[in-house]
XYZ file of C-alpha atoms in Angstrom:
470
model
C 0.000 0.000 0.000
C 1.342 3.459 -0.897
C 2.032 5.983 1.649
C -0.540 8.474 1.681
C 0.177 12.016 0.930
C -1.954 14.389 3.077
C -3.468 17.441 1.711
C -0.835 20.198 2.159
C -0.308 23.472 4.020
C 2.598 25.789 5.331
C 1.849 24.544 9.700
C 4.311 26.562 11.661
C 5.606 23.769 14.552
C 4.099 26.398 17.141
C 0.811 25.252 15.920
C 1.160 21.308 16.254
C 0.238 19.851 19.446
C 3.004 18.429 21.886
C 4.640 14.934 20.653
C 3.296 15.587 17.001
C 6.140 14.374 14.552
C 6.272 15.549 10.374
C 7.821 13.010 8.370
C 8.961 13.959 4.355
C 9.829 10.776 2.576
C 11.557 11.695 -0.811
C 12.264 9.015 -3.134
C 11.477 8.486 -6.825
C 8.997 5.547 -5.925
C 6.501 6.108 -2.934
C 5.296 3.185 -3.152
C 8.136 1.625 -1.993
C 8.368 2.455 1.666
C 4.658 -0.022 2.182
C 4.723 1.632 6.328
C 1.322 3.696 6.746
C 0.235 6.442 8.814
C -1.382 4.037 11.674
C 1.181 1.743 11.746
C 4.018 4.344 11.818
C 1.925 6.506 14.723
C 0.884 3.039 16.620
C 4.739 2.543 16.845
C 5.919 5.988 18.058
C 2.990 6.010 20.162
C 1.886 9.799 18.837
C 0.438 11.155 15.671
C 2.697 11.042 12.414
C 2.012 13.236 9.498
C 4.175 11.547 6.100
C 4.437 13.726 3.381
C 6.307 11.906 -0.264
C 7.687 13.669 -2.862
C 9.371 12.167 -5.942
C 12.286 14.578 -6.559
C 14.238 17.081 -5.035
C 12.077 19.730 -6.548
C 8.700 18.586 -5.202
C 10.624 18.213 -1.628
C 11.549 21.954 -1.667
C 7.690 22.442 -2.067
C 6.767 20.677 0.335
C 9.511 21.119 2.867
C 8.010 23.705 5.370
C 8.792 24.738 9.105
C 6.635 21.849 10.484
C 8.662 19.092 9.244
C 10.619 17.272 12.046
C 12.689 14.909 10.077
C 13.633 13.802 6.428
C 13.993 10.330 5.108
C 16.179 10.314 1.811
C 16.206 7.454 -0.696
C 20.175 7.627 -1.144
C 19.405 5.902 -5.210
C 17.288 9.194 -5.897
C 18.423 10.592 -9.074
C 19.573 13.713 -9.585
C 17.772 14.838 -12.712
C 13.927 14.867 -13.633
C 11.129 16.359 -11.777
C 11.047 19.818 -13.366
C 12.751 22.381 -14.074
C 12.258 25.297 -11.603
C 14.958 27.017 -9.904
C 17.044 25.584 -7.765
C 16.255 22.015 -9.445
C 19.347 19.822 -9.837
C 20.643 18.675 -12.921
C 23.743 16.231 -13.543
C 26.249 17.152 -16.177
C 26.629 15.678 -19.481
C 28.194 12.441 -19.960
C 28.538 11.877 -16.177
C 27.674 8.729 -14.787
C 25.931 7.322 -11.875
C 28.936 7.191 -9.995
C 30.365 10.524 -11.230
C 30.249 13.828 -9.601
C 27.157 15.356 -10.180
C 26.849 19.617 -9.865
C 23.455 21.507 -9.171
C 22.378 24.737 -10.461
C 23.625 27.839 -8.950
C 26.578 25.380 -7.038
C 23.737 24.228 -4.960
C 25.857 21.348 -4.678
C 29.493 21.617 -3.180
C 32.808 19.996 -4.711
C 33.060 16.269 -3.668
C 34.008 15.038 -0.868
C 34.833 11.558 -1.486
C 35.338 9.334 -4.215
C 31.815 8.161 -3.298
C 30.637 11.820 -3.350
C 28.193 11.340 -6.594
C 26.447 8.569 -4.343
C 25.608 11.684 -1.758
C 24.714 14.147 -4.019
C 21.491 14.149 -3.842
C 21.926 13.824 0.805
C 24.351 17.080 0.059
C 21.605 18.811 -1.856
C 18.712 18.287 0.891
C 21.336 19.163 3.691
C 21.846 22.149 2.101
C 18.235 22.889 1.451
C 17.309 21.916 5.075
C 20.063 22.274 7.025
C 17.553 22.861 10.286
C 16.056 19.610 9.564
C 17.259 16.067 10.964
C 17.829 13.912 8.084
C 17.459 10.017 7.607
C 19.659 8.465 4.669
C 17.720 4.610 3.305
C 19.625 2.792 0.996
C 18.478 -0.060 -0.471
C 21.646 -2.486 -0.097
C 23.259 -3.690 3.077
C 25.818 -1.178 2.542
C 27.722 0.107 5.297
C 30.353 1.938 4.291
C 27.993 3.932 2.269
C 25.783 4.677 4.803
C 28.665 5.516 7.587
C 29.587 7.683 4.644
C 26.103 9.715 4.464
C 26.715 10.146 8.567
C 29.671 11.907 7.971
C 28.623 14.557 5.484
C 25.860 15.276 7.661
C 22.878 12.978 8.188
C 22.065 12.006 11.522
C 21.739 8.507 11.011
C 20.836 5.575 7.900
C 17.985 2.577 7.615
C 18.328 -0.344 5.573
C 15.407 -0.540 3.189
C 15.078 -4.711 3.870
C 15.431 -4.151 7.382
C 13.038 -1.084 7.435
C 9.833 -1.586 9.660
C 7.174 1.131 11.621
C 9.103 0.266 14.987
C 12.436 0.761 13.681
C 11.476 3.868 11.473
C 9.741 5.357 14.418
C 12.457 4.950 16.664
C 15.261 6.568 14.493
C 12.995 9.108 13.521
C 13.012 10.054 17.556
C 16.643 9.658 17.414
C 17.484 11.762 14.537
C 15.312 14.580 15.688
C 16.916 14.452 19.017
C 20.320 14.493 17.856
C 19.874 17.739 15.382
C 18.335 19.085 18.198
C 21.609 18.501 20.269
C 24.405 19.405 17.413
C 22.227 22.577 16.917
C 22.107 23.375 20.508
C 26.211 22.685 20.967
C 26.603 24.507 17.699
C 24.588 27.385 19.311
C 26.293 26.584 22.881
C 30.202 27.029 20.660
C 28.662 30.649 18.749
C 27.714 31.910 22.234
C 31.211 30.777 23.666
C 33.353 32.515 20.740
C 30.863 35.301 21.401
C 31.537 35.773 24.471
C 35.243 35.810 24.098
C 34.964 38.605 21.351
C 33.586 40.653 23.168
C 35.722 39.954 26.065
C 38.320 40.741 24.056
C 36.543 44.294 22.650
C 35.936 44.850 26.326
C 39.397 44.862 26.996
C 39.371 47.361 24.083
C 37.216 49.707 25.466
C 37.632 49.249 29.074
C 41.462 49.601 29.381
C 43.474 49.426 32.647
C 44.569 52.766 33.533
C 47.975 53.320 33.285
C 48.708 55.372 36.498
C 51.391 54.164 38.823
C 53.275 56.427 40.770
C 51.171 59.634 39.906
C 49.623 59.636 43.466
C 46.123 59.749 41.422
C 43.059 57.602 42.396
C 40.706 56.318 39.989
C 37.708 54.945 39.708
C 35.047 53.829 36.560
C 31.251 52.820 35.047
C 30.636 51.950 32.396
C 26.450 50.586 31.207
C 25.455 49.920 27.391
C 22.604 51.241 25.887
C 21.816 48.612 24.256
C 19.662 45.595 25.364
C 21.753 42.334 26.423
C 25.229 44.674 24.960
C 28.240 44.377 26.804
C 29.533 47.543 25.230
C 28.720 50.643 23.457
C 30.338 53.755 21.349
C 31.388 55.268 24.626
C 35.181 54.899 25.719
C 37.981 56.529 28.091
C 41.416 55.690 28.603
C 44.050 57.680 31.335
C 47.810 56.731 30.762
C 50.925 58.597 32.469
C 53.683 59.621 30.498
C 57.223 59.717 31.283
C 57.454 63.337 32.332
C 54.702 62.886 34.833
C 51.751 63.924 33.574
C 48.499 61.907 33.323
C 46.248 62.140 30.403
C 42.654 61.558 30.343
C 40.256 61.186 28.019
C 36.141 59.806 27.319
C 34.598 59.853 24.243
C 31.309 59.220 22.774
C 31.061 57.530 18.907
C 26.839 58.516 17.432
C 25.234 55.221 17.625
C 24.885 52.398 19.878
C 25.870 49.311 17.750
C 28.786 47.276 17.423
C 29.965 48.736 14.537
C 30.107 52.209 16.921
C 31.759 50.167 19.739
C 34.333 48.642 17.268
C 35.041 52.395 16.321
C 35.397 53.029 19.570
C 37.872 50.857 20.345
C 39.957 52.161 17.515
C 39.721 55.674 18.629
C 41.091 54.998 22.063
C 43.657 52.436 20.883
C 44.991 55.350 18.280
C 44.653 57.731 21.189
C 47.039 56.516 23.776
C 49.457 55.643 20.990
C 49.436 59.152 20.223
C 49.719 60.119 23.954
C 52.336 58.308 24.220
C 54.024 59.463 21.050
C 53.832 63.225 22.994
C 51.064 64.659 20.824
C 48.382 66.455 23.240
C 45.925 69.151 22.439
C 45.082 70.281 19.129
C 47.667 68.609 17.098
C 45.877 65.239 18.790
C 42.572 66.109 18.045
C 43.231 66.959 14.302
C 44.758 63.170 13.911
C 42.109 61.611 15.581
C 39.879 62.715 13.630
C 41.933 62.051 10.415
C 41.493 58.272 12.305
C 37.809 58.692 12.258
C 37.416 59.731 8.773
C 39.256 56.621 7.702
C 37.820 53.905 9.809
C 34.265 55.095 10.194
C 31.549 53.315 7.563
C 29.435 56.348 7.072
C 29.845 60.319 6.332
C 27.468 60.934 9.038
C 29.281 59.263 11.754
C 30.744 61.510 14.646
C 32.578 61.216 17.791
C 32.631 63.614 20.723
C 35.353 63.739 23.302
C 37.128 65.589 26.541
C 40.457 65.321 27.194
C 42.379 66.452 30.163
C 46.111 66.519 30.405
C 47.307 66.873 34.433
C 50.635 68.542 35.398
C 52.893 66.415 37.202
C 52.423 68.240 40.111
C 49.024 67.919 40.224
C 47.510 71.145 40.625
C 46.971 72.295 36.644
C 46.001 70.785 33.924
C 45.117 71.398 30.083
C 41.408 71.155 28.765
C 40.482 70.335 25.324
C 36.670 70.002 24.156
C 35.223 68.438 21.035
C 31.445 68.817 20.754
C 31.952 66.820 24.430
C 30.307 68.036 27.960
C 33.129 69.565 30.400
C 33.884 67.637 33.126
C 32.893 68.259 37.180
C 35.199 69.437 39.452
C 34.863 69.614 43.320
C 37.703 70.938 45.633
C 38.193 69.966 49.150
C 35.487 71.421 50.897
C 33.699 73.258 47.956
C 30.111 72.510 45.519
C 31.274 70.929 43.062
C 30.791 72.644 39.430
C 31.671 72.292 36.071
C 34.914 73.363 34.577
C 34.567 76.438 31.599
C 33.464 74.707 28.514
C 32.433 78.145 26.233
C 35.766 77.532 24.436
C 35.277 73.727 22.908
C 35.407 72.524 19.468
C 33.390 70.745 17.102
C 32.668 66.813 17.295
C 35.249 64.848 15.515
C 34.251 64.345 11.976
C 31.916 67.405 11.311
C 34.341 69.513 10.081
C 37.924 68.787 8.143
C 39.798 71.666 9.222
C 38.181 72.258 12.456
C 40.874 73.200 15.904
C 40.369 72.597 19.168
C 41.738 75.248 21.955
C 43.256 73.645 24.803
C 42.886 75.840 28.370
C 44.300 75.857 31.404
C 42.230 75.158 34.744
C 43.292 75.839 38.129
C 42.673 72.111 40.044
C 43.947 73.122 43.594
C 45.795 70.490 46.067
C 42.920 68.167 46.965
C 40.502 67.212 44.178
C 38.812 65.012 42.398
C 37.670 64.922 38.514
C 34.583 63.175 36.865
C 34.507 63.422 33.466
C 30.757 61.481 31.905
C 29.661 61.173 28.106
C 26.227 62.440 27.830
C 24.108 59.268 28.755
C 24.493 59.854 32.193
C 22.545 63.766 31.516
C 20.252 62.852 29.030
C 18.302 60.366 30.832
C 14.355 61.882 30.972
C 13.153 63.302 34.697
C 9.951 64.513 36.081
C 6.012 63.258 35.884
C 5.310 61.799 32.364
C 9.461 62.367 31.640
C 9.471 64.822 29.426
C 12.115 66.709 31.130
C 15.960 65.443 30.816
C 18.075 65.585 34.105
C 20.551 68.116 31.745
C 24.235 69.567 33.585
C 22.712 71.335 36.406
C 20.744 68.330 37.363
C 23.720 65.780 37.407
C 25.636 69.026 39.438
C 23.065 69.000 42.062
C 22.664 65.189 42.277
C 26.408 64.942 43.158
C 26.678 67.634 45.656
C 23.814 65.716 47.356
C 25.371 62.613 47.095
C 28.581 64.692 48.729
C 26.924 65.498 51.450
C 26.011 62.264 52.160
C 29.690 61.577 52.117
C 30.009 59.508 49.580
C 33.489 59.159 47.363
C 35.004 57.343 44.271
C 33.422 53.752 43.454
C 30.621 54.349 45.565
C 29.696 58.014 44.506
C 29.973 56.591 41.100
C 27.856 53.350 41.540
C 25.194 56.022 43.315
C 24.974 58.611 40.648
C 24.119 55.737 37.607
C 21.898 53.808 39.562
C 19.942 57.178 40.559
C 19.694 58.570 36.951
C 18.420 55.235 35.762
C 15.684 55.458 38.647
C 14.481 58.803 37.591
C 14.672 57.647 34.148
C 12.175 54.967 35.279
C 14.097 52.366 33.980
C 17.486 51.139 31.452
C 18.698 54.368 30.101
C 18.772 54.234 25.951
C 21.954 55.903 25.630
C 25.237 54.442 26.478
C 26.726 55.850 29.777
C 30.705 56.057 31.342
C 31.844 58.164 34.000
C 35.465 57.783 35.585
C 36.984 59.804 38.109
C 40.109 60.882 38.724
C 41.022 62.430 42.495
C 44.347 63.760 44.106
C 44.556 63.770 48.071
C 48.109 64.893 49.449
C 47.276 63.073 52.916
C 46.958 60.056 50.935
C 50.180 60.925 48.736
C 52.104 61.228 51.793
C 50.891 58.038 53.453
C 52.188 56.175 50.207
C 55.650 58.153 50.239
C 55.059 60.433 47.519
C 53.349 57.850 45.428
C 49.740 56.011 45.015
C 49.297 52.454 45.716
C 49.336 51.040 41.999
C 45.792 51.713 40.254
C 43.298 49.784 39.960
C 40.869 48.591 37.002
C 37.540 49.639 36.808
C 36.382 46.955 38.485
C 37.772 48.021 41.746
C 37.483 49.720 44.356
C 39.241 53.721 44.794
C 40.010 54.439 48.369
C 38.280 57.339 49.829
C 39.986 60.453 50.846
C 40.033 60.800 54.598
C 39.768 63.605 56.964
C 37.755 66.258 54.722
C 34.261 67.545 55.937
C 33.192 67.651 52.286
C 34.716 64.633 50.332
C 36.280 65.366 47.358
C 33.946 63.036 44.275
């Protein structure tokens, strides 16, 4: 008795009810396989739906989401059936055993010597390559068959020794098994995922080079995006060999990876250039000669701050590019923001664009935070149509000041307080770091700072001040 073809439709597997199994025979003579519906279902003990088609072509027809598994006469022929796209066709003159090519190079190079045997399995892996497949061959033939389980079935019936029972049961087994290479294959993406961006975290999220410049630091850093790691935001602080630490945090338009890749290359080609003893304008005008190169579109920008401190601690240089100025609070004073009425433009808005650098006053004891613009922009107020802006993020420090809170703690309180009056995850990418000098603490460590720490950590808090320093 032939195996009955059921009227057709496109079932997504969301719709069939729990245990329900699709079956798509394909072979050139349907009535070959003699198992029926009721015996096949009897056997696996839930409903089976078997579907035939006589050629490749009519199996790409019928091959919707629904179908669980696919049971492939290895003796199908490659030609015949029509002549629609994607139909396979042999070459002239070839033979059975030769190497047969589809249309398009549906079919890949052989693999074997046997490879024109499995050119029609190679064809329907590559058609349905979500889809556990079955291999039948007609003769005991093993090697064959172990053959078709290595380029990529999941496992291969004898046609004499083919029963409901025994079709049944590898129809469960080759189901479950795609189901387990596809969730190892999933489980070894999401491992060499997570090690990119380990390694682009590393990128963006450098270790401060600061030892012996008596400087404390501290860091946060929060994606915008949903389930990100990382954003277009970055800093980096390095200490040359004359003494003076540089600092910089920058902000690239856009929250995707192809931003946070940018990024990375920004702050990579900045500390080279630190380091090479460019500062100020001359920086700024090769950074954005970076920018220009490595960016994919015209319309991408970047915005940064950078802050060059004296070796002694008290001065430093300020240069803005389309970036908010950074927060400064002296021992015992409010907190406010440094003069920012004599920035720049955003890297990459204008080719011959300068950037002044100017000198600030820091005092003895102090401490720096220098933000990108997530951590201002986030909305405030009844029905949030207000943004929390620079005079809002001033006054939510000093009161977080006052409280007495310093370094990794002030920091940790200040994101987790815009996000609450945000009412939830801000959209834009946020970082804040903070830099601090405290002589008390200088002279405890002989001149020197303990070695600095990585974001991660934890800054030690000045000591002895009414009005902690940030």
């Amino acid at each position: 008795m032939p195996v009955p073809v059921p009227q057709q439709r496109s079932v997504p597997a969301a719709e069939t009810s729990h245990g329900d199994l699709t079956l798509l025979v394909i072979e050139d003579d349907p009535a070959g396989t003699t198992i029926t519906v009721p015996e096949l279902s009897a056997a696996a003990g839930t409903r089976v739906r078997i579907r035939t088609a006589r050629n490749l072509t009519e199996a790409a027809r019928l091959l919707t989401d629904d179908v669980d598994c696919i049971l492939l006469d290895l003796a199908l022929p490659l030609t015949g059936g029509g002549t629609g796209p994607g139909t396979p066709t042999a070459d002239a003159g070839t033979s059975g055993t030769g190497t047969g090519t589809a249309d398009s190079g549906s079919l890949p190079e052989p693999v074997s010597e046997r490879a024109g045997e499995l050119a029609a399995l190679t064809h329907v892996l590559g058609i349905a390559p979500q889809h556990a497949v079955l291999a039948l061959t007609a003769q005991d033939d093993t090697e064959l068959a172990a053959e078709a389980v290595r380029v990529g079935a999941q496992d291969y019936l004898f046609r004499g020794e083919l029963d409901a029972r025994v079709l049944s049961r590898a129809i469960r087994y080759a189901v479950e098994r795609k189901r387990a290479d596809t969730a190892q294959h999933q489980l070894t993406e999401s491992r060499l995922r997570a090690q990119e961006n380990a390694r682009l975290e590393r990128g963006l999220l450098p270790t401060p080079l600061l030892d012996g410049s008596g400087l404390s630091f501290a860091a946060r850093y929060r994606p915008g995006r949903s389930r990100a790691l990382l954003g277009g935001d970055f800093y980096d602080v390095v200490r040359t060999p004359d003494g003076t630490v540089h600092a910089m945090i920058g902000d690239v338009c856009g929250h995707g990876p192809d931003e946070a890749a940018l990024g990375v290359e920004l702050r990579i080609a900045w500390r080279a250039l630190t380091l090479a003893g460019l500062c100020g304008d001359e920086l700024l005008s090769t950074l954005q000669q970076v920018l220009e190169h490595e960016r994919q579109s015209e319309e991408i920008f970047a915005t940064l701050c950078t802050v060059d401190i004296a070796p002694d601690g008290r001065r430093a240089g300020l240069c803005l590019a389309g970036h908010p100025a950074p927060l400064l609070a002296r021992q015992g004073l409010p907190a406010r923001l440094l003069p920012y009425q004599d920035g720049g433009p955003a890297l990459g808005l204008l080719p011959r664009a300068r950037w002044p650098r100017r000198q600030v006053e820091l005092g003895g004891a102090w401490s720096l935070m220098m933000y990108t613009d997530g951590l201002i922009e986030g909305r405030v107020g009844t029905g949030g149509s207000e943004r929390l802006g620079q005079d809002g993020m001033v006054a939510m420090v000093n009161s977080r000041l006052e409280q007495g809170l310093a370094g990794e703690e002030l920091l940790e309180a200040a994101v987790a307080e815009v996000r609450e009056l945000n009412g939830g995850e801000l959209t834009d990418d946020v970082a804040v770091l903070l830099l601090g000098r405290d002589p008390e603490r200088i002279r405890r460590w002989g001149g020197s700072a303990p070695r600095s720490h990585p974001a991660s950590s934890v800054a030690g808090r000045p000591l002895g001040v009414q009005r902690p320093p940030l």
